[in-house]
C-alpha cells in the first residue's frame, strides 16, 4: 500500500502569527514526528497576495495572513527539513484542486494540519469526493481548528462522510 502524509497549511501565520492559536502551537511537534516517519509527504500552503483584503475571502475574514513571500506565509521551521521544491502546493483558497492529480497513485492519504474546520475538512472532502475508494484519514491529534469546538465539529462531519479519524498519540 502506497501511503501519503498530507500536511495542510502548517504556516507561521496559522501557528503563532495573525491567526495563531495555542492549539495550533501544540500540534507542531506531533506533525513533525509524523513527517519524520513518513516516506511520502505533500504540503499545502495557503497563499495570498497584497490584495487579499479586497478578495471575497478577505472581506469575510478581514485578517491579513499568508501573504507571499512574508514570514507568516512560510511553512514553520520545524517542518522545513521535509519541504522541497517538489512537495509544496500553493493554494489561493481553502481546497487545493491540484491535489486531485498529485494523490492519484496513493492508496492511503492521511491529513494533518490547520485548520481542521476550514482547510483540512475542505481538502479531505475534496479527496473523498474524487476518490471514494481510497483510504482517507485525518489524524485528529495532528490538527487544530479555529476553536476546540469547531475542531470537534469538523472531525464529526468528516467521520459522517466516511473519512476515518485517527489519533497518532494512541
GROMACS .gro file of N, CA, C and O in nm, residues 27-113:
model
  348
   27UNK      N    1   0.030   2.132   1.827
   27UNK     CA    2   0.040   2.018   1.735
   27UNK      C    3   0.170   2.016   1.655
   27UNK      O    4   0.202   1.914   1.594
   28UNK      N    5   0.246   2.125   1.655
   28UNK     CA    6   0.367   2.131   1.573
   28UNK      C    7   0.461   2.012   1.599
   28UNK      O    8   0.504   1.945   1.503
   29UNK      N    9   0.495   1.978   1.724
   29UNK     CA   10   0.585   1.863   1.744
   29UNK      C   11   0.526   1.730   1.696
   29UNK      O   12   0.599   1.644   1.646
   30UNK      N   13   0.395   1.715   1.707
   30UNK     CA   14   0.331   1.591   1.661
   30UNK      C   15   0.333   1.579   1.509
   30UNK      O   16   0.359   1.472   1.454
   31UNK      N   17   0.309   1.690   1.440
   31UNK     CA   18   0.315   1.689   1.294
   31UNK      C   19   0.459   1.664   1.249
   31UNK      O   20   0.482   1.586   1.155
   32UNK      N   21   0.555   1.723   1.318
   32UNK     CA   22   0.696   1.700   1.284
   32UNK      C   23   0.733   1.553   1.305
   32UNK      O   24   0.807   1.494   1.225
   33UNK      N   25   0.680   1.491   1.410
   33UNK     CA   26   0.704   1.349   1.435
   33UNK      C   27   0.646   1.264   1.322
   33UNK      O   28   0.711   1.172   1.273
   34UNK      N   29   0.524   1.296   1.278
   34UNK     CA   30   0.464   1.223   1.165
   34UNK      C   31   0.547   1.242   1.039
   34UNK      O   32   0.568   1.148   0.962
   35UNK      N   33   0.593   1.365   1.016
   35UNK     CA   34   0.673   1.393   0.896
   35UNK      C   35   0.804   1.314   0.897
   35UNK      O   36   0.845   1.260   0.795
   36UNK      N   37   0.868   1.306   1.012
   36UNK     CA   38   0.994   1.232   1.023
   36UNK      C   39   0.977   1.085   0.989
   36UNK      O   40   1.069   1.021   0.938
   37UNK      N   41   0.861   1.031   1.017
   37UNK     CA   42   0.835   0.889   0.994
   37UNK      C   43   0.777   0.859   0.855
   37UNK      O   44   0.769   0.744   0.814
   38UNK      N   45   0.736   0.963   0.782
   38UNK     CA   46   0.667   0.943   0.654
   38UNK      C   47   0.766   0.925   0.539
   38UNK      O   48   0.872   0.987   0.535
   39UNK      N   49   0.725   0.841   0.446
   39UNK     CA   50   0.806   0.821   0.326
   39UNK      C   51   0.769   0.921   0.216
   39UNK      O   52   0.854   0.967   0.142
   40UNK      N   53   0.640   0.952   0.207
   40UNK     CA   54   0.590   1.046   0.105
   40UNK      C   55   0.511   1.156   0.174
   40UNK      O   56   0.418   1.128   0.250
   41UNK      N   57   0.547   1.283   0.145
   41UNK     CA   58   0.482   1.399   0.207
   41UNK      C   59   0.448   1.501   0.100
   41UNK      O   60   0.529   1.530   0.012
   42UNK      N   61   0.329   1.558   0.112
   42UNK     CA   62   0.289   1.675   0.033
   42UNK      C   63   0.242   1.781   0.132
   42UNK      O   64   0.167   1.750   0.225
   43UNK      N   65   0.284   1.904   0.110
   43UNK     CA   66   0.240   2.019   0.190
   43UNK      C   67   0.146   2.103   0.104
   43UNK      O   68   0.168   2.118  -0.016
   44UNK      N   69   0.045   2.161   0.168
   44UNK     CA   70  -0.027   2.269   0.102
   44UNK      C   71   0.012   2.397   0.174
   44UNK      O   72   0.049   2.396   0.291
   45UNK      N   73   0.007   2.506   0.099
   45UNK     CA   74   0.048   2.636   0.153
   45UNK      C   75  -0.054   2.741   0.111
   45UNK      O   76  -0.065   2.774  -0.007
   46UNK      N   77  -0.129   2.790   0.209
   46UNK     CA   78  -0.225   2.897   0.185
   46UNK      C   79  -0.146   3.016   0.131
   46UNK      O   80  -0.045   3.056   0.191
   47UNK      N   81  -0.189   3.069   0.018
   47UNK     CA   82  -0.110   3.173  -0.049
   47UNK      C   83  -0.200   3.287  -0.096
   47UNK      O   84  -0.291   3.266  -0.177
   48UNK      N   85  -0.172   3.406  -0.044
   48UNK     CA   86  -0.248   3.524  -0.082
   48UNK      C   87  -0.153   3.634  -0.127
   48UNK      O   88  -0.035   3.633  -0.094
   49UNK      N   89  -0.209   3.730  -0.201
   49UNK     CA   90  -0.133   3.845  -0.247
   49UNK      C   91  -0.164   3.968  -0.163
   49UNK      O   92  -0.247   3.964  -0.071
   50UNK      N   93  -0.100   4.076  -0.196
   50UNK     CA   94  -0.119   4.202  -0.124
   50UNK      C   95  -0.264   4.249  -0.129
   50UNK      O   96  -0.308   4.324  -0.043
   51UNK      N   97  -0.339   4.206  -0.229
   51UNK     CA   98  -0.478   4.248  -0.244
   51UNK      C   99  -0.576   4.162  -0.163
   51UNK      O  100  -0.698   4.174  -0.179
   52UNK      N  101  -0.526   4.078  -0.075
   52UNK     CA  102  -0.611   3.983  -0.002
   52UNK      C  103  -0.736   4.047   0.059
   52UNK      O  104  -0.845   3.993   0.046
   53UNK      N  105  -0.723   4.159   0.123
   53UNK     CA  106  -0.838   4.220   0.192
   53UNK      C  107  -0.948   4.266   0.097
   53UNK      O  108  -1.060   4.290   0.140
   54UNK      N  109  -0.919   4.274  -0.033
   54UNK     CA  110  -1.022   4.311  -0.131
   54UNK      C  111  -1.087   4.189  -0.196
   54UNK      O  112  -1.182   4.204  -0.272
   55UNK      N  113  -1.037   4.070  -0.165
   55UNK     CA  114  -1.096   3.948  -0.222
   55UNK      C  115  -1.221   3.909  -0.143
   55UNK      O  116  -1.245   3.959  -0.033
   56UNK      N  117  -1.298   3.816  -0.198
   56UNK     CA  118  -1.419   3.769  -0.129
   56UNK      C  119  -1.383   3.710   0.007
   56UNK      O  120  -1.448   3.741   0.108
   57UNK      N  121  -1.279   3.626   0.011
   57UNK     CA  122  -1.237   3.570   0.140
   57UNK      C  123  -1.191   3.680   0.234
   57UNK      O  124  -1.227   3.679   0.353
   58UNK      N  125  -1.114   3.774   0.184
   58UNK     CA  126  -1.062   3.882   0.267
   58UNK      C  127  -1.170   3.971   0.326
   58UNK      O  128  -1.156   4.024   0.435
   59UNK      N  129  -1.280   3.983   0.254
   59UNK     CA  130  -1.392   4.063   0.306
   59UNK      C  131  -1.467   3.988   0.415
   59UNK      O  132  -1.523   4.049   0.505
   60UNK      N  133  -1.467   3.855   0.409
   60UNK     CA  134  -1.535   3.775   0.511
   60UNK      C  135  -1.443   3.741   0.628
   60UNK      O  136  -1.491   3.716   0.739
   61UNK      N  137  -1.313   3.734   0.602
   61UNK     CA  138  -1.213   3.710   0.706
   61UNK      C  139  -1.109   3.821   0.693
   61UNK      O  140  -1.004   3.803   0.633
   62UNK      N  141  -1.140   3.939   0.745
   62UNK     CA  142  -1.053   4.055   0.723
   62UNK      C  143  -0.929   4.057   0.815
   62UNK      O  144  -0.903   4.153   0.885
   63UNK      N  145  -0.854   3.947   0.810
   63UNK     CA  146  -0.728   3.937   0.883
   63UNK      C  147  -0.621   3.905   0.781
   63UNK      O  148  -0.624   3.799   0.717
   64UNK      N  149  -0.529   3.997   0.764
   64UNK     CA  150  -0.421   3.980   0.667
   64UNK      C  151  -0.337   3.860   0.710
   64UNK      O  152  -0.285   3.856   0.821
   65UNK      N  153  -0.322   3.760   0.622
   65UNK     CA  154  -0.244   3.641   0.656
   65UNK      C  155  -0.192   3.572   0.530
   65UNK      O  156  -0.247   3.588   0.421
   66UNK      N  157  -0.084   3.498   0.549
   66UNK     CA  158  -0.023   3.414   0.444
   66UNK      C  159   0.001   3.491   0.314
   66UNK      O  160  -0.028   3.442   0.205
   67UNK      N  161   0.054   3.610   0.328
   67UNK     CA  162   0.085   3.694   0.212
   67UNK      C  163   0.224   3.654   0.162
   67UNK      O  164   0.324   3.668   0.233
   68UNK      N  165   0.229   3.602   0.041
   68UNK     CA  166   0.356   3.560  -0.019
   68UNK      C  167   0.438   3.682  -0.054
   68UNK      O  168   0.383   3.775  -0.112
   69UNK      N  169   0.563   3.691  -0.018
   69UNK     CA  170   0.653   3.595   0.045
   69UNK      C  171   0.685   3.630   0.191
   69UNK      O  172   0.797   3.605   0.239
   70UNK      N  173   0.591   3.685   0.263
   70UNK     CA  174   0.618   3.727   0.401
   70UNK      C  175   0.645   3.606   0.491
   70UNK      O  176   0.611   3.493   0.459
   71UNK      N  177   0.700   3.633   0.608
   71UNK     CA  178   0.739   3.528   0.703
   71UNK      C  179   0.618   3.447   0.749
   71UNK      O  180   0.628   3.326   0.768
   72UNK      N  181   0.504   3.509   0.764
   72UNK     CA  182   0.383   3.438   0.805
   72UNK      C  183   0.336   3.336   0.703
   72UNK      O  184   0.266   3.240   0.737
   73UNK      N  185   0.373   3.353   0.577
   73UNK     CA  186   0.338   3.262   0.468
   73UNK      C  187   0.422   3.135   0.471
   73UNK      O  188   0.379   3.030   0.424
   74UNK      N  189   0.539   3.143   0.530
   74UNK     CA  190   0.633   3.031   0.530
   74UNK      C  191   0.581   2.913   0.613
   74UNK      O  192   0.515   2.931   0.716
   75UNK      N  193   0.613   2.794   0.568
   75UNK     CA  194   0.586   2.674   0.648
   75UNK      C  195   0.679   2.680   0.768
   75UNK      O  196   0.794   2.724   0.759
   76UNK      N  197   0.629   2.639   0.884
   76UNK     CA  198   0.703   2.657   1.010
   76UNK      C  199   0.841   2.589   1.007
   76UNK      O  200   0.862   2.490   0.936
   77UNK      N  201   0.932   2.642   1.085
   77UNK     CA  202   1.071   2.597   1.088
   77UNK      C  203   1.085   2.449   1.121
   77UNK      O  204   1.171   2.380   1.064
   78UNK      N  205   1.002   2.397   1.209
   78UNK     CA  206   1.011   2.258   1.250
   78UNK      C  207   0.984   2.160   1.135
   78UNK      O  208   1.029   2.045   1.139
   79UNK      N  209   0.912   2.207   1.033
   79UNK     CA  210   0.881   2.120   0.918
   79UNK      C  211   0.968   2.149   0.797
   79UNK      O  212   0.963   2.074   0.699
   80UNK      N  213   1.050   2.253   0.803
   80UNK     CA  214   1.135   2.288   0.690
   80UNK      C  215   1.226   2.174   0.643
   80UNK      O  216   1.250   2.161   0.522
   81UNK      N  217   1.277   2.087   0.732
   81UNK     CA  218   1.361   1.977   0.684
   81UNK      C  219   1.290   1.883   0.586
   81UNK      O  220   1.356   1.808   0.513
   82UNK      N  221   1.158   1.886   0.583
   82UNK     CA  222   1.081   1.794   0.499
   82UNK      C  223   1.025   1.862   0.374
   82UNK      O  224   0.961   1.797   0.292
   83UNK      N  225   1.049   1.991   0.361
   83UNK     CA  226   1.000   2.070   0.248
   83UNK      C  227   1.104   2.067   0.136
   83UNK      O  228   1.224   2.081   0.161
   84UNK      N  229   1.055   2.047   0.012
   84UNK     CA  230   1.145   2.060  -0.102
   84UNK      C  231   1.069   2.123  -0.218
   84UNK      O  232   0.949   2.149  -0.207
   85UNK      N  233   1.138   2.146  -0.327
   85UNK     CA  234   1.078   2.217  -0.441
   85UNK      C  235   0.965   2.138  -0.507
   85UNK      O  236   0.888   2.194  -0.584
   86UNK      N  237   0.953   2.009  -0.477
   86UNK     CA  238   0.856   1.925  -0.546
   86UNK      C  239   0.737   1.882  -0.460
   86UNK      O  240   0.648   1.816  -0.510
   87UNK      N  241   0.738   1.918  -0.331
   87UNK     CA  242   0.629   1.866  -0.247
   87UNK      C  243   0.544   1.973  -0.180
   87UNK      O  244   0.476   1.944  -0.082
   88UNK      N  245   0.544   2.094  -0.235
   88UNK     CA  246   0.461   2.202  -0.180
   88UNK      C  247   0.365   2.251  -0.289
   88UNK      O  248   0.408   2.284  -0.400
   89UNK      N  249   0.237   2.254  -0.254
   89UNK     CA  250   0.135   2.305  -0.346
   89UNK      C  251   0.076   2.432  -0.287
   89UNK      O  252   0.015   2.429  -0.179
   90UNK      N  253   0.096   2.543  -0.355
   90UNK     CA  254   0.035   2.669  -0.310
   90UNK      C  255  -0.112   2.666  -0.350
   90UNK      O  256  -0.148   2.614  -0.455
   91UNK      N  257  -0.196   2.724  -0.263
   91UNK     CA  258  -0.339   2.728  -0.292
   91UNK      C  259  -0.394   2.864  -0.251
   91UNK      O  260  -0.364   2.913  -0.144
   92UNK      N  261  -0.477   2.924  -0.336
   92UNK     CA  262  -0.532   3.056  -0.305
   92UNK      C  263  -0.662   3.050  -0.224
   92UNK      O  264  -0.718   3.153  -0.190
   93UNK      N  265  -0.710   2.931  -0.196
   93UNK     CA  266  -0.837   2.914  -0.128
   93UNK      C  267  -0.831   2.793  -0.035
   93UNK      O  268  -0.726   2.731  -0.020
   94UNK      N  269  -0.944   2.756   0.024
   94UNK     CA  270  -0.947   2.650   0.125
   94UNK      C  271  -0.905   2.514   0.070
   94UNK      O  272  -0.826   2.444   0.129
   95UNK      N  273  -0.962   2.475  -0.043
   95UNK     CA  274  -0.931   2.346  -0.103
   95UNK      C  275  -0.824   2.359  -0.209
   95UNK      O  276  -0.816   2.460  -0.278
   96UNK      N  277  -0.743   2.257  -0.221
   96UNK     CA  278  -0.634   2.256  -0.320
   96UNK      C  279  -0.669   2.160  -0.433
   96UNK      O  280  -0.650   2.039  -0.420
   97UNK      N  281  -0.720   2.213  -0.541
   97UNK     CA  282  -0.765   2.128  -0.651
   97UNK      C  283  -0.650   2.053  -0.717
   97UNK      O  284  -0.672   1.947  -0.777
   98UNK      N  285  -0.528   2.102  -0.704
   98UNK     CA  286  -0.411   2.032  -0.760
   98UNK      C  287  -0.391   1.896  -0.694
   98UNK      O  288  -0.328   1.807  -0.752
   99UNK      N  289  -0.442   1.879  -0.572
   99UNK     CA  290  -0.425   1.752  -0.502
   99UNK      C  291  -0.486   1.636  -0.579
   99UNK      O  292  -0.436   1.523  -0.571
  100UNK      N  293  -0.592   1.659  -0.652
  100UNK     CA  294  -0.661   1.552  -0.722
  100UNK      C  295  -0.565   1.475  -0.812
  100UNK      O  296  -0.566   1.352  -0.814
  101UNK      N  297  -0.477   1.544  -0.884
  101UNK     CA  298  -0.381   1.476  -0.970
  101UNK      C  299  -0.262   1.422  -0.890
  101UNK      O  300  -0.214   1.314  -0.917
  102UNK      N  301  -0.218   1.497  -0.792
  102UNK     CA  302  -0.097   1.462  -0.718
  102UNK      C  303  -0.112   1.333  -0.636
  102UNK      O  304  -0.018   1.257  -0.621
  103UNK      N  305  -0.231   1.307  -0.584
  103UNK     CA  306  -0.252   1.191  -0.497
  103UNK      C  307  -0.299   1.067  -0.570
  103UNK      O  308  -0.320   0.962  -0.508
  104UNK      N  309  -0.312   1.075  -0.699
  104UNK     CA  310  -0.371   0.968  -0.779
  104UNK      C  311  -0.309   0.830  -0.752
  104UNK      O  312  -0.380   0.729  -0.748
  105UNK      N  313  -0.178   0.822  -0.732
  105UNK     CA  314  -0.110   0.693  -0.717
  105UNK      C  315  -0.103   0.642  -0.574
  105UNK      O  316  -0.041   0.538  -0.549
  106UNK      N  317  -0.164   0.712  -0.480
  106UNK     CA  318  -0.160   0.669  -0.340
  106UNK      C  319  -0.287   0.595  -0.301
  106UNK      O  320  -0.396   0.630  -0.346
  107UNK      N  321  -0.270   0.493  -0.217
  107UNK     CA  322  -0.384   0.414  -0.170
  107UNK      C  323  -0.442   0.470  -0.041
  107UNK      O  324  -0.561   0.459  -0.016
  108UNK      N  325  -0.353   0.525   0.043
  108UNK     CA  326  -0.394   0.578   0.173
  108UNK      C  327  -0.338   0.719   0.187
  108UNK      O  328  -0.219   0.743   0.164
  109UNK      N  329  -0.424   0.812   0.229
  109UNK     CA  330  -0.384   0.952   0.246
  109UNK      C  331  -0.424   0.995   0.387
  109UNK      O  332  -0.541   0.986   0.424
  110UNK      N  333  -0.325   1.039   0.464
  110UNK     CA  334  -0.351   1.088   0.599
  110UNK      C  335  -0.332   1.238   0.600
  110UNK      O  336  -0.225   1.288   0.562
  111UNK      N  337  -0.434   1.310   0.643
  111UNK     CA  338  -0.428   1.456   0.651
  111UNK      C  339  -0.396   1.500   0.793
  111UNK      O  340  -0.447   1.443   0.890
  112UNK      N  341  -0.312   1.602   0.802
  112UNK     CA  342  -0.278   1.668   0.928
  112UNK      C  343  -0.277   1.817   0.899
  112UNK      O  344  -0.276   1.859   0.784
  113UNK      N  345  -0.273   1.901   1.004
  113UNK     CA  346  -0.251   2.043   0.983
  113UNK      C  347  -0.362   2.135   1.030
  113UNK      O  348  -0.437   2.103   1.121
   0.00000   0.00000   0.00000
